[in-house]
Amino acid sequence: MSEENLAAGSFDELALPLFNSLYNFARWLTHDREEAEDLVQETYSKALKGFRSFQPGTNFRAWIFRILRNTFLTSRTGLKAGMTLSLDSDEASESILPATTETPESLFLERADQQMVQQAIEELPVIFREVVLLCDVEEMSYQEIAETVSIPIGTVMSRLARARNALRVALAKKMQGV
Amino acid sequence: MSADPWRNKIAAYADGELPAAETRVMAEHLRTCPLCTSDLLAHVQLKRAIRSAGTRYNPSLALRQRIQEEVEGRMRARTKPVRRWTWLPKLAAAAVLAGVVLMLIYGSSFYEERQTFSELADLHVATLASATPVDVISTDRHTVKPWFQGKLPFTFNLPELAGTPFTLLGGRVSYLGQAPGAQLIYQIGNHRISVFIFQSRLDRPSPSSEIPSNRLTFSIETFSANGLRYYIIGDAAAPDIQKLGDLLRTAARL
């Protein structure tokens, strides 16, 4: 078998098990079924074409998620989402914020239903939504998230802290509104 | 020491991102600090809620087929030219179908498995955070085991711990998926370990299945014996968890 065929075989084994995860992530980014389908298909096409540039032994999952994310950012929806972010989104939070104890958090988390949490995640700006999904749904390490999103690990940590605090606040507000 | 320096590290601890040495120190601190333990519980609950809510969308079969065909088509194009055998499209279609079925089965059991282990981790943390972690306090297995009589629809054997580094602290009734079970708390050194015993169900993760990489710094061991499923979970070293699992496995098969 030639080196090229070996590479193609490896792509199959590496990429297809990630199909569900890539689609779920794409839907969260785009909020639209058709756009998510196009995004996933384009991601696989680009990954297939660029697979020769993938270095064996490095993180394939971070590599293909990065392709999906970059493809999204250059799409119309992605550009629009990027333009709505304030420029100082990261700078405003350099420290890692502890969980608030003023709110009986475990209580409202128990009472919050899944739809409420989904809505709160949807309302997060995309740069916070993506890190919290990569960490808590895809169970990526900070290093993998840093590679996927192309940001330093410190920024991953501060975005995660801000995203989680925003979710706590949003859920507490939703619970009060019930 | 003030809890604040610790609380800044709770998120990294919950995400499994603290270095091993700091993880050990944090685990030690959590035993004596209800504030940090409460914070950790809140973090774990939020992570679990995000994971559950975030695993939301499933791709259509049509998209699966399109992707699969594209990948396979590219792979075929890279091999020598394909002869136009008439059975090839049927074979490809069968392979796609089999792949889709496998992905559906694997995907659903994978998420279910993660959910069960996540729930057990939450139960373990919540128990340790509780002011009364056990309802029957005894180091004697002959006291703890009979306490469950009339409270559970099954019985089980517990191992003799003399000559081992483990101590039985007590037990309580716990619930997983609306089914009652036993939760026993053991101690080794300064670490506390929960042992959960439930009746085996077909919809629970198989003990032969691979335990997912744990991002909560807990070690987990699971096995099945005599129609019961045992889960051993704690922040002790993996070999200690395994050793306790071996003792329980031997006792379960007596």
CSV table of C-alpha atoms in Angstrom, one decimal:
chain,number,residue,atom,x,y,z
A,1,MET,CA,0.0,0.0,0.0
A,2,SER,CA,1.4,3.4,-0.9
A,3,GLU,CA,1.9,6.1,1.7
A,4,GLU,CA,-1.0,8.0,0.2
A,5,ASN,CA,-3.3,5.1,0.6
A,6,LEU,CA,-2.2,4.6,4.2
A,7,ALA,CA,-3.0,8.3,4.8
A,8,ALA,CA,-6.4,7.9,3.3
A,9,GLY,CA,-7.1,4.9,5.5
A,10,SER,CA,-6.0,6.8,8.6
A,11,PHE,CA,-8.2,9.7,7.7
A,12,ASP,CA,-11.2,7.4,7.6
A,13,GLU,CA,-10.4,6.0,11.0
A,14,LEU,CA,-9.6,9.3,12.6
A,15,ALA,CA,-12.3,11.5,11.1
A,16,LEU,CA,-15.5,9.5,10.9
A,17,PRO,CA,-15.8,8.8,14.7
A,18,LEU,CA,-15.8,12.6,15.2
A,19,PHE,CA,-18.8,13.1,12.9
A,20,ASN,CA,-21.5,13.4,15.7
A,21,SER,CA,-19.3,15.7,17.7
A,22,LEU,CA,-18.5,17.9,14.7
A,23,TYR,CA,-22.1,18.2,13.7
A,24,ASN,CA,-23.3,19.0,17.3
A,25,PHE,CA,-20.6,21.7,17.5
A,26,ALA,CA,-21.5,23.1,14.1
A,27,ARG,CA,-25.2,23.4,15.1
A,28,TRP,CA,-24.2,25.3,18.2
A,29,LEU,CA,-22.1,27.7,16.2
A,30,THR,CA,-24.6,28.3,13.3
A,31,HIS,CA,-28.0,27.8,15.0
A,32,ASP,CA,-29.2,26.4,11.7
A,33,ARG,CA,-29.5,22.9,10.4
A,34,GLU,CA,-28.7,23.5,6.8
A,35,GLU,CA,-25.8,25.8,7.6
A,36,ALA,CA,-24.4,23.2,10.0
A,37,GLU,CA,-24.7,20.5,7.4
A,38,ASP,CA,-22.8,22.6,4.8
A,39,LEU,CA,-20.2,23.5,7.4
A,40,VAL,CA,-19.6,19.8,8.4
A,41,GLN,CA,-19.4,18.8,4.7
A,42,GLU,CA,-17.0,21.6,3.9
A,43,THR,CA,-14.9,20.7,6.9
A,44,TYR,CA,-14.6,17.1,5.8
A,45,SER,CA,-13.7,18.2,2.3
A,46,LYS,CA,-11.0,20.6,3.5
A,47,ALA,CA,-9.7,18.0,6.0
A,48,LEU,CA,-9.4,15.4,3.2
A,49,LYS,CA,-7.6,17.8,0.9
A,50,GLY,CA,-5.3,19.0,3.7
A,51,PHE,CA,-4.7,15.7,5.4
A,52,ARG,CA,-1.2,15.5,4.0
A,53,SER,CA,-0.3,18.6,6.0
A,54,PHE,CA,-1.6,16.9,9.2
A,55,GLN,CA,1.4,15.7,11.2
A,56,PRO,CA,0.9,12.2,12.6
A,57,GLY,CA,1.3,12.1,16.4
A,58,THR,CA,-0.2,15.6,16.8
A,59,ASN,CA,-3.8,16.1,17.9
A,60,PHE,CA,-6.2,15.2,15.1
A,61,ARG,CA,-9.3,16.2,17.0
A,62,ALA,CA,-8.0,19.7,17.6
A,63,TRP,CA,-6.9,19.9,14.0
A,64,ILE,CA,-10.3,19.0,12.4
A,65,PHE,CA,-12.3,21.1,15.0
A,66,ARG,CA,-10.0,24.0,14.1
A,67,ILE,CA,-10.8,23.5,10.4
A,68,LEU,CA,-14.5,23.6,11.2
A,69,ARG,CA,-14.2,26.7,13.4
A,70,ASN,CA,-12.1,28.6,10.9
A,71,THR,CA,-14.6,27.7,8.1
A,72,PHE,CA,-17.4,28.9,10.3
A,73,LEU,CA,-15.6,32.2,11.0
A,74,THR,CA,-15.3,33.0,7.3
A,75,SER,CA,-18.9,32.2,6.6
A,76,ARG,CA,-21.6,34.9,6.6
A,77,THR,CA,-23.0,33.8,10.0
A,78,GLY,CA,-19.5,33.5,11.4
A,79,LEU,CA,-18.5,37.0,10.3
A,80,LYS,CA,-21.7,38.4,11.7
A,81,ALA,CA,-21.1,36.7,15.0
A,82,GLY,CA,-17.5,38.0,15.1
A,83,MET,CA,-18.6,41.5,14.5
A,84,THR,CA,-21.0,41.6,17.4
A,85,LEU,CA,-18.2,41.0,19.9
A,86,SER,CA,-16.7,43.8,21.8
A,87,LEU,CA,-12.9,44.2,21.3
A,88,ASP,CA,-12.1,44.0,25.0
A,89,SER,CA,-14.0,40.8,25.7
A,90,ASP,CA,-10.9,39.0,26.9
A,91,GLU,CA,-9.1,41.9,28.5
A,92,ALA,CA,-11.9,42.6,30.9
A,93,SER,CA,-11.3,39.3,32.7
A,94,GLU,CA,-7.7,38.4,33.3
A,95,SER,CA,-8.3,36.7,36.6
A,96,ILE,CA,-10.1,33.5,37.1
A,97,LEU,CA,-13.4,34.2,38.8
A,98,PRO,CA,-14.5,31.9,41.6
A,99,ALA,CA,-18.0,30.5,41.6
A,100,THR,CA,-20.4,32.9,43.4
A,101,THR,CA,-21.7,31.6,46.7
A,102,GLU,CA,-24.2,34.4,47.2
A,103,THR,CA,-26.6,32.4,45.0
A,104,PRO,CA,-27.8,29.0,46.1
A,105,GLU,CA,-26.3,27.7,42.9
A,106,SER,CA,-26.7,24.0,43.5
A,107,LEU,CA,-30.4,24.7,44.1
A,108,PHE,CA,-31.1,26.5,40.8
A,109,LEU,CA,-29.0,24.1,38.9
A,110,GLU,CA,-31.1,21.2,40.2
A,111,ARG,CA,-34.3,23.1,39.3
A,112,ALA,CA,-33.1,24.4,35.9
A,113,ASP,CA,-34.4,22.2,33.1
A,114,GLN,CA,-32.4,21.2,30.1
A,115,GLN,CA,-34.2,23.7,27.8
A,116,MET,CA,-33.2,26.5,30.1
A,117,VAL,CA,-29.6,25.6,30.1
A,118,GLN,CA,-29.6,25.2,26.3
A,119,GLN,CA,-31.2,28.7,26.0
A,120,ALA,CA,-28.5,30.1,28.3
A,121,ILE,CA,-25.7,28.5,26.2
A,122,GLU,CA,-27.3,29.8,23.0
A,123,GLU,CA,-27.3,33.4,24.4
A,124,LEU,CA,-23.6,33.3,25.1
A,125,PRO,CA,-21.4,35.2,22.6
A,126,VAL,CA,-19.7,32.7,20.2
A,127,ILE,CA,-16.2,33.1,21.7
A,128,PHE,CA,-17.5,32.0,25.1
A,129,ARG,CA,-20.0,29.4,23.8
A,130,GLU,CA,-17.3,27.6,21.8
A,131,VAL,CA,-14.8,27.2,24.7
A,132,VAL,CA,-17.5,26.0,27.2
A,133,LEU,CA,-18.8,23.4,24.7
A,134,LEU,CA,-15.3,22.2,23.8
A,135,CYS,CA,-14.5,21.8,27.5
A,136,ASP,CA,-17.6,20.4,28.9
A,137,VAL,CA,-19.3,18.6,26.0
A,138,GLU,CA,-16.2,17.5,24.0
A,139,GLU,CA,-14.2,17.1,27.2
A,140,MET,CA,-11.1,18.7,25.5
A,141,SER,CA,-8.2,19.7,27.7
A,142,TYR,CA,-7.2,23.4,28.0
A,143,GLN,CA,-4.3,22.6,25.6
A,144,GLU,CA,-6.6,21.1,23.0
A,145,ILE,CA,-9.0,24.0,23.2
A,146,ALA,CA,-6.0,26.4,22.9
A,147,GLU,CA,-5.0,24.6,19.7
A,148,THR,CA,-8.5,24.5,18.3
A,149,VAL,CA,-9.3,28.1,18.9
A,150,SER,CA,-5.7,29.3,18.4
A,151,ILE,CA,-5.5,31.3,21.6
A,152,PRO,CA,-3.1,31.0,24.7
A,153,ILE,CA,-4.1,28.6,27.5
A,154,GLY,CA,-4.5,31.6,29.9
A,155,THR,CA,-7.1,33.0,27.5
A,156,VAL,CA,-8.9,29.7,27.4
A,157,MET,CA,-9.1,29.7,31.2
A,158,SER,CA,-10.4,33.3,31.4
A,159,ARG,CA,-13.0,32.7,28.7
A,160,LEU,CA,-14.2,29.5,30.4
A,161,ALA,CA,-14.5,31.4,33.7
A,162,ARG,CA,-16.4,34.2,32.1
A,163,ALA,CA,-18.6,31.8,30.1
A,164,ARG,CA,-19.5,29.8,33.2
A,165,ASN,CA,-20.2,32.9,35.3
A,166,ALA,CA,-22.4,34.2,32.5
A,167,LEU,CA,-24.3,30.9,32.5
A,168,ARG,CA,-24.8,31.0,36.3
A,169,VAL,CA,-26.1,34.5,36.1
A,170,ALA,CA,-28.4,33.7,33.2
A,171,LEU,CA,-29.8,30.6,34.8
A,172,ALA,CA,-30.4,32.4,38.1
A,173,LYS,CA,-32.3,35.1,36.2
A,174,LYS,CA,-34.3,32.5,34.3
A,175,MET,CA,-35.2,30.7,37.6
A,176,GLN,CA,-36.3,34.0,39.2
A,177,GLY,CA,-38.5,34.6,36.1
A,178,VAL,CA,-40.2,31.2,36.4
B,1,MET,CA,-5.5,29.4,55.5
B,2,SER,CA,-8.1,31.5,53.8
B,3,ALA,CA,-10.1,29.6,51.2
B,4,ASP,CA,-9.7,32.2,48.5
B,5,PRO,CA,-6.4,31.0,46.9
B,6,TRP,CA,-7.9,27.6,46.8
B,7,ARG,CA,-11.2,28.7,45.3
B,8,ASN,CA,-9.4,30.2,42.4
B,9,LYS,CA,-8.2,26.7,41.5
B,10,ILE,CA,-11.5,25.0,41.9
B,11,ALA,CA,-12.4,25.3,38.1
B,12,ALA,CA,-9.0,23.8,37.1
B,13,TYR,CA,-9.5,21.0,39.6
B,14,ALA,CA,-13.0,20.3,38.4
B,15,ASP,CA,-11.7,20.3,34.8
B,16,GLY,CA,-8.8,17.9,35.7
B,17,GLU,CA,-6.3,20.5,34.7
B,18,LEU,CA,-4.3,20.9,38.0
B,19,PRO,CA,-0.8,19.3,38.1
B,20,ALA,CA,-0.7,16.0,40.0
B,21,ALA,CA,1.0,17.5,43.1
B,22,GLU,CA,-1.5,20.4,43.3
B,23,THR,CA,-4.4,18.0,42.8
B,24,ARG,CA,-3.3,16.0,45.8
B,25,VAL,CA,-3.0,19.1,47.9
B,26,MET,CA,-6.4,20.4,46.7
B,27,ALA,CA,-8.0,17.0,47.5
B,28,GLU,CA,-6.6,17.2,51.0
B,29,HIS,CA,-7.8,20.8,51.5
B,30,LEU,CA,-11.3,19.8,50.3
B,31,ARG,CA,-11.7,17.4,53.1
B,32,THR,CA,-11.5,20.2,55.6
B,33,CYS,CA,-13.1,23.1,53.8
B,34,PRO,CA,-16.9,23.1,53.3
B,35,LEU,CA,-16.8,26.3,51.3
B,36,CYS,CA,-14.4,24.9,48.6
B,37,THR,CA,-16.3,21.6,48.6
B,38,SER,CA,-19.5,23.5,48.0
B,39,ASP,CA,-17.8,25.4,45.2
B,40,LEU,CA,-16.6,22.2,43.7
B,41,LEU,CA,-20.0,20.7,43.8
B,42,ALA,CA,-21.5,23.7,42.1
B,43,HIS,CA,-18.8,23.5,39.4
B,44,VAL,CA,-19.4,19.8,38.8
B,45,GLN,CA,-23.1,20.4,38.7
B,46,LEU,CA,-22.7,23.2,36.1
B,47,LYS,CA,-20.4,21.1,34.0
B,48,ARG,CA,-22.8,18.2,34.1
B,49,ALA,CA,-25.7,20.5,33.1
B,50,ILE,CA,-23.7,22.0,30.2
B,51,ARG,CA,-22.7,18.5,29.0
B,52,SER,CA,-26.2,17.2,29.2
B,53,ALA,CA,-27.7,20.3,27.5
B,54,GLY,CA,-24.8,20.7,25.0
B,55,THR,CA,-25.2,17.1,23.6
B,56,ARG,CA,-28.2,18.3,21.7
B,57,TYR,CA,-28.0,17.8,17.9
B,58,ASN,CA,-27.9,14.6,15.9
B,59,PRO,CA,-27.0,14.7,12.2
B,60,SER,CA,-29.4,13.3,9.6
B,61,LEU,CA,-28.8,10.0,7.9
B,62,ALA,CA,-28.6,11.7,4.6
B,63,LEU,CA,-25.6,13.8,5.8
B,64,ARG,CA,-23.9,10.8,7.2
B,65,GLN,CA,-24.2,9.1,3.9
B,66,ARG,CA,-22.9,12.1,2.0
B,67,ILE,CA,-19.9,12.4,4.2
B,68,GLN,CA,-19.2,8.7,4.1
B,69,GLU,CA,-19.5,8.6,0.4
B,70,GLU,CA,-17.2,11.5,0.0
B,71,VAL,CA,-14.5,10.0,2.2
B,72,GLU,CA,-14.8,6.6,0.6
B,73,GLY,CA,-14.9,8.2,-2.9
B,74,ARG,CA,-11.7,10.1,-2.2
B,75,MET,CA,-10.1,7.0,-0.8
B,76,ARG,CA,-11.1,5.0,-3.9
B,77,ALA,CA,-9.7,7.8,-6.2
B,78,ARG,CA,-6.4,7.5,-4.5
B,79,THR,CA,-6.2,3.7,-5.2
B,80,LYS,CA,-5.8,2.2,-8.6
B,81,PRO,CA,-8.7,2.9,-11.0
B,82,VAL,CA,-11.8,0.9,-10.0
B,83,ARG,CA,-13.3,-1.5,-12.4
B,84,ARG,CA,-17.0,-1.0,-12.8
B,85,TRP,CA,-18.2,-4.1,-11.0
B,86,THR,CA,-22.0,-4.0,-10.7
B,87,TRP,CA,-22.0,-5.3,-7.1
B,88,LEU,CA,-19.7,-2.6,-5.9
B,89,PRO,CA,-22.4,0.1,-5.3
B,90,LYS,CA,-24.5,-2.5,-3.4
B,91,LEU,CA,-21.5,-3.4,-1.2
B,92,ALA,CA,-20.7,0.3,-0.6
B,93,ALA,CA,-24.3,0.9,0.3
B,94,ALA,CA,-24.3,-2.0,2.7
B,95,ALA,CA,-21.0,-0.7,4.3
B,96,VAL,CA,-22.5,2.7,4.7
B,97,LEU,CA,-25.6,1.3,6.3
B,98,ALA,CA,-23.5,-0.9,8.7
B,99,GLY,CA,-21.3,2.1,9.5
B,100,VAL,CA,-24.4,4.2,10.3
B,101,VAL,CA,-25.9,1.5,12.5
B,102,LEU,CA,-22.6,1.1,14.3
B,103,MET,CA,-22.2,4.9,14.8
B,104,LEU,CA,-25.7,5.1,16.2
B,105,ILE,CA,-25.1,2.3,18.6
B,106,TYR,CA,-21.7,3.4,19.6
B,107,GLY,CA,-22.7,7.1,19.9
B,108,SER,CA,-25.7,6.4,22.2
B,109,SER,CA,-23.9,4.0,24.5
B,110,PHE,CA,-20.9,6.4,24.7
B,111,TYR,CA,-23.0,9.3,25.9
B,112,GLU,CA,-25.0,7.0,28.3
B,113,GLU,CA,-21.8,5.7,29.7
B,114,ARG,CA,-20.4,9.2,30.3
B,115,GLN,CA,-23.7,10.2,31.9
B,116,THR,CA,-23.6,7.3,34.4
B,117,PHE,CA,-20.0,7.9,35.5
B,118,SER,CA,-20.8,11.6,35.7
B,119,GLU,CA,-23.8,10.9,38.0
B,120,LEU,CA,-21.7,8.7,40.2
B,121,ALA,CA,-19.0,11.3,40.5
B,122,ASP,CA,-21.7,13.8,41.5
B,123,LEU,CA,-23.1,11.4,44.1
B,124,HIS,CA,-19.6,10.9,45.5
B,125,VAL,CA,-18.8,14.6,45.7
B,126,ALA,CA,-22.3,15.4,47.2
B,127,THR,CA,-21.9,12.7,49.8
B,128,LEU,CA,-18.5,14.0,50.9
B,129,ALA,CA,-19.9,17.5,51.0
B,130,SER,CA,-22.7,16.4,53.2
B,131,ALA,CA,-22.7,17.0,57.0
B,132,THR,CA,-23.8,13.4,57.4
B,133,PRO,CA,-22.1,11.4,54.7
B,134,VAL,CA,-23.2,8.0,56.1
B,135,ASP,CA,-26.4,6.8,57.8
B,136,VAL,CA,-24.8,3.8,59.4
B,137,ILE,CA,-21.5,4.5,61.0
B,138,SER,CA,-19.4,1.4,61.6
B,139,THR,CA,-16.1,-0.1,60.6
B,140,ASP,CA,-17.6,-3.5,61.0
B,141,ARG,CA,-19.0,-5.1,57.8
B,142,HIS,CA,-21.2,-7.3,59.9
B,143,THR,CA,-22.9,-4.2,61.2
B,144,VAL,CA,-23.1,-2.3,57.9
B,145,LYS,CA,-24.4,-5.1,55.7
B,146,PRO,CA,-27.4,-6.0,57.9
B,147,TRP,CA,-28.3,-2.3,58.1
B,148,PHE,CA,-29.4,-2.5,54.4
B,149,GLN,CA,-31.9,-5.3,55.1
B,150,GLY,CA,-35.4,-4.1,54.2
B,151,LYS,CA,-34.0,-1.0,52.5
B,152,LEU,CA,-32.7,-2.7,49.3
B,153,PRO,CA,-34.3,-5.4,47.2
B,154,PHE,CA,-31.0,-7.3,47.1
B,155,THR,CA,-28.1,-8.3,49.4
B,156,PHE,CA,-24.3,-8.4,48.9
B,157,ASN,CA,-21.1,-9.6,50.5
B,158,LEU,CA,-18.4,-7.2,51.8
B,159,PRO,CA,-14.7,-8.1,52.1
B,160,GLU,CA,-12.7,-8.6,55.3
B,161,LEU,CA,-10.4,-5.7,55.5
B,162,ALA,CA,-8.0,-6.9,58.2
B,163,GLY,CA,-4.4,-6.7,56.9
B,164,THR,CA,-5.4,-4.2,54.1
B,165,PRO,CA,-4.9,-0.4,54.1
B,166,PHE,CA,-8.7,0.2,53.8
B,167,THR,CA,-11.1,1.1,56.5
B,168,LEU,CA,-14.9,0.9,56.2
B,169,LEU,CA,-16.5,4.1,57.5
B,170,GLY,CA,-20.2,3.3,56.9
B,171,GLY,CA,-22.9,3.3,54.3
B,172,ARG,CA,-26.1,4.9,53.1
B,173,VAL,CA,-28.9,4.2,50.6
B,174,SER,CA,-28.3,5.9,47.2
B,175,TYR,CA,-30.2,6.1,43.9
B,176,LEU,CA,-29.1,5.9,40.3
B,177,GLY,CA,-31.6,6.1,37.5
B,178,GLN,CA,-34.5,5.9,40.1
B,179,ALA,CA,-33.2,2.6,41.3
B,180,PRO,CA,-32.0,2.1,45.0
B,181,GLY,CA,-28.6,0.9,45.8
B,182,ALA,CA,-25.9,0.8,48.5
B,183,GLN,CA,-23.2,3.4,48.9
B,184,LEU,CA,-20.4,2.4,51.1
B,185,ILE,CA,-17.6,4.8,52.1
B,186,TYR,CA,-14.1,3.4,52.6
B,187,GLN,CA,-11.0,5.3,53.6
B,188,ILE,CA,-7.4,4.8,52.6
B,189,GLY,CA,-4.9,7.2,54.0
B,190,ASN,CA,-6.7,10.6,53.8
B,191,HIS,CA,-8.7,9.6,50.7
B,192,ARG,CA,-12.3,8.5,50.8
B,193,ILE,CA,-13.7,6.1,48.3
B,194,SER,CA,-17.4,5.5,47.4
B,195,VAL,CA,-18.5,2.0,46.5
B,196,PHE,CA,-21.9,1.9,44.8
B,197,ILE,CA,-23.7,-1.4,44.4
B,198,PHE,CA,-26.8,-1.5,42.2
B,199,GLN,CA,-28.8,-4.3,40.5
B,200,SER,CA,-27.4,-4.9,37.0
B,201,ARG,CA,-29.5,-3.4,34.2
B,202,LEU,CA,-29.1,-3.8,30.5
B,203,ASP,CA,-29.2,-0.1,30.0
B,204,ARG,CA,-26.2,0.6,32.3
B,205,PRO,CA,-22.7,0.7,30.9
B,206,SER,CA,-21.1,-2.7,30.5
B,207,PRO,CA,-18.3,-3.4,32.9
B,208,SER,CA,-16.3,-4.6,29.9
B,209,SER,CA,-16.7,-1.2,28.2
B,210,GLU,CA,-13.9,1.2,28.3
B,211,ILE,CA,-14.1,3.7,31.2
B,212,PRO,CA,-14.0,7.2,29.7
B,213,SER,CA,-10.9,9.3,30.5
B,214,ASN,CA,-11.8,11.0,33.7
B,215,ARG,CA,-11.7,14.8,33.7
B,216,LEU,CA,-12.8,15.1,37.3
B,217,THR,CA,-9.5,13.6,38.7
B,218,PHE,CA,-11.5,10.6,40.0
B,219,SER,CA,-10.4,7.0,39.5
B,220,ILE,CA,-13.2,4.6,38.6
B,221,GLU,CA,-13.4,0.8,38.6
B,222,THR,CA,-16.5,-1.2,37.8
B,223,PHE,CA,-17.4,-4.8,37.6
B,224,SER,CA,-20.4,-7.1,37.6
B,225,ALA,CA,-21.0,-10.1,39.8
B,226,ASN,CA,-24.1,-12.1,40.8
B,227,GLY,CA,-26.5,-9.8,39.0
B,228,LEU,CA,-25.0,-6.7,40.8
B,229,ARG,CA,-23.0,-3.9,39.4
B,230,TYR,CA,-20.2,-2.4,41.5
B,231,TYR,CA,-18.7,1.0,40.9
B,232,ILE,CA,-15.7,2.1,43.0
B,233,ILE,CA,-14.9,5.9,42.7
B,234,GLY,CA,-12.6,8.2,44.5
B,235,ASP,CA,-9.6,10.5,44.3
B,236,ALA,CA,-7.3,7.9,45.6
B,237,ALA,CA,-4.6,6.5,43.3
B,238,ALA,CA,-5.9,4.2,40.6
B,239,PRO,CA,-4.0,1.2,41.9
B,240,ASP,CA,-5.7,1.6,45.3
B,241,ILE,CA,-9.1,1.9,43.7
B,242,GLN,CA,-8.3,-1.3,41.7
B,243,LYS,CA,-7.1,-3.1,44.9
B,244,LEU,CA,-10.4,-2.3,46.7
B,245,GLY,CA,-12.2,-3.4,43.5
B,246,ASP,CA,-10.3,-6.8,43.7
B,247,LEU,CA,-11.3,-7.2,47.4
B,248,LEU,CA,-14.9,-6.5,46.6
B,249,ARG,CA,-14.9,-8.8,43.6
B,250,THR,CA,-13.5,-11.7,45.6
B,251,ALA,CA,-16.1,-11.2,48.4
B,252,ALA,CA,-18.9,-10.9,45.8
B,253,ARG,CA,-18.0,-14.2,44.3
B,254,LEU,CA,-17.9,-16.1,47.7
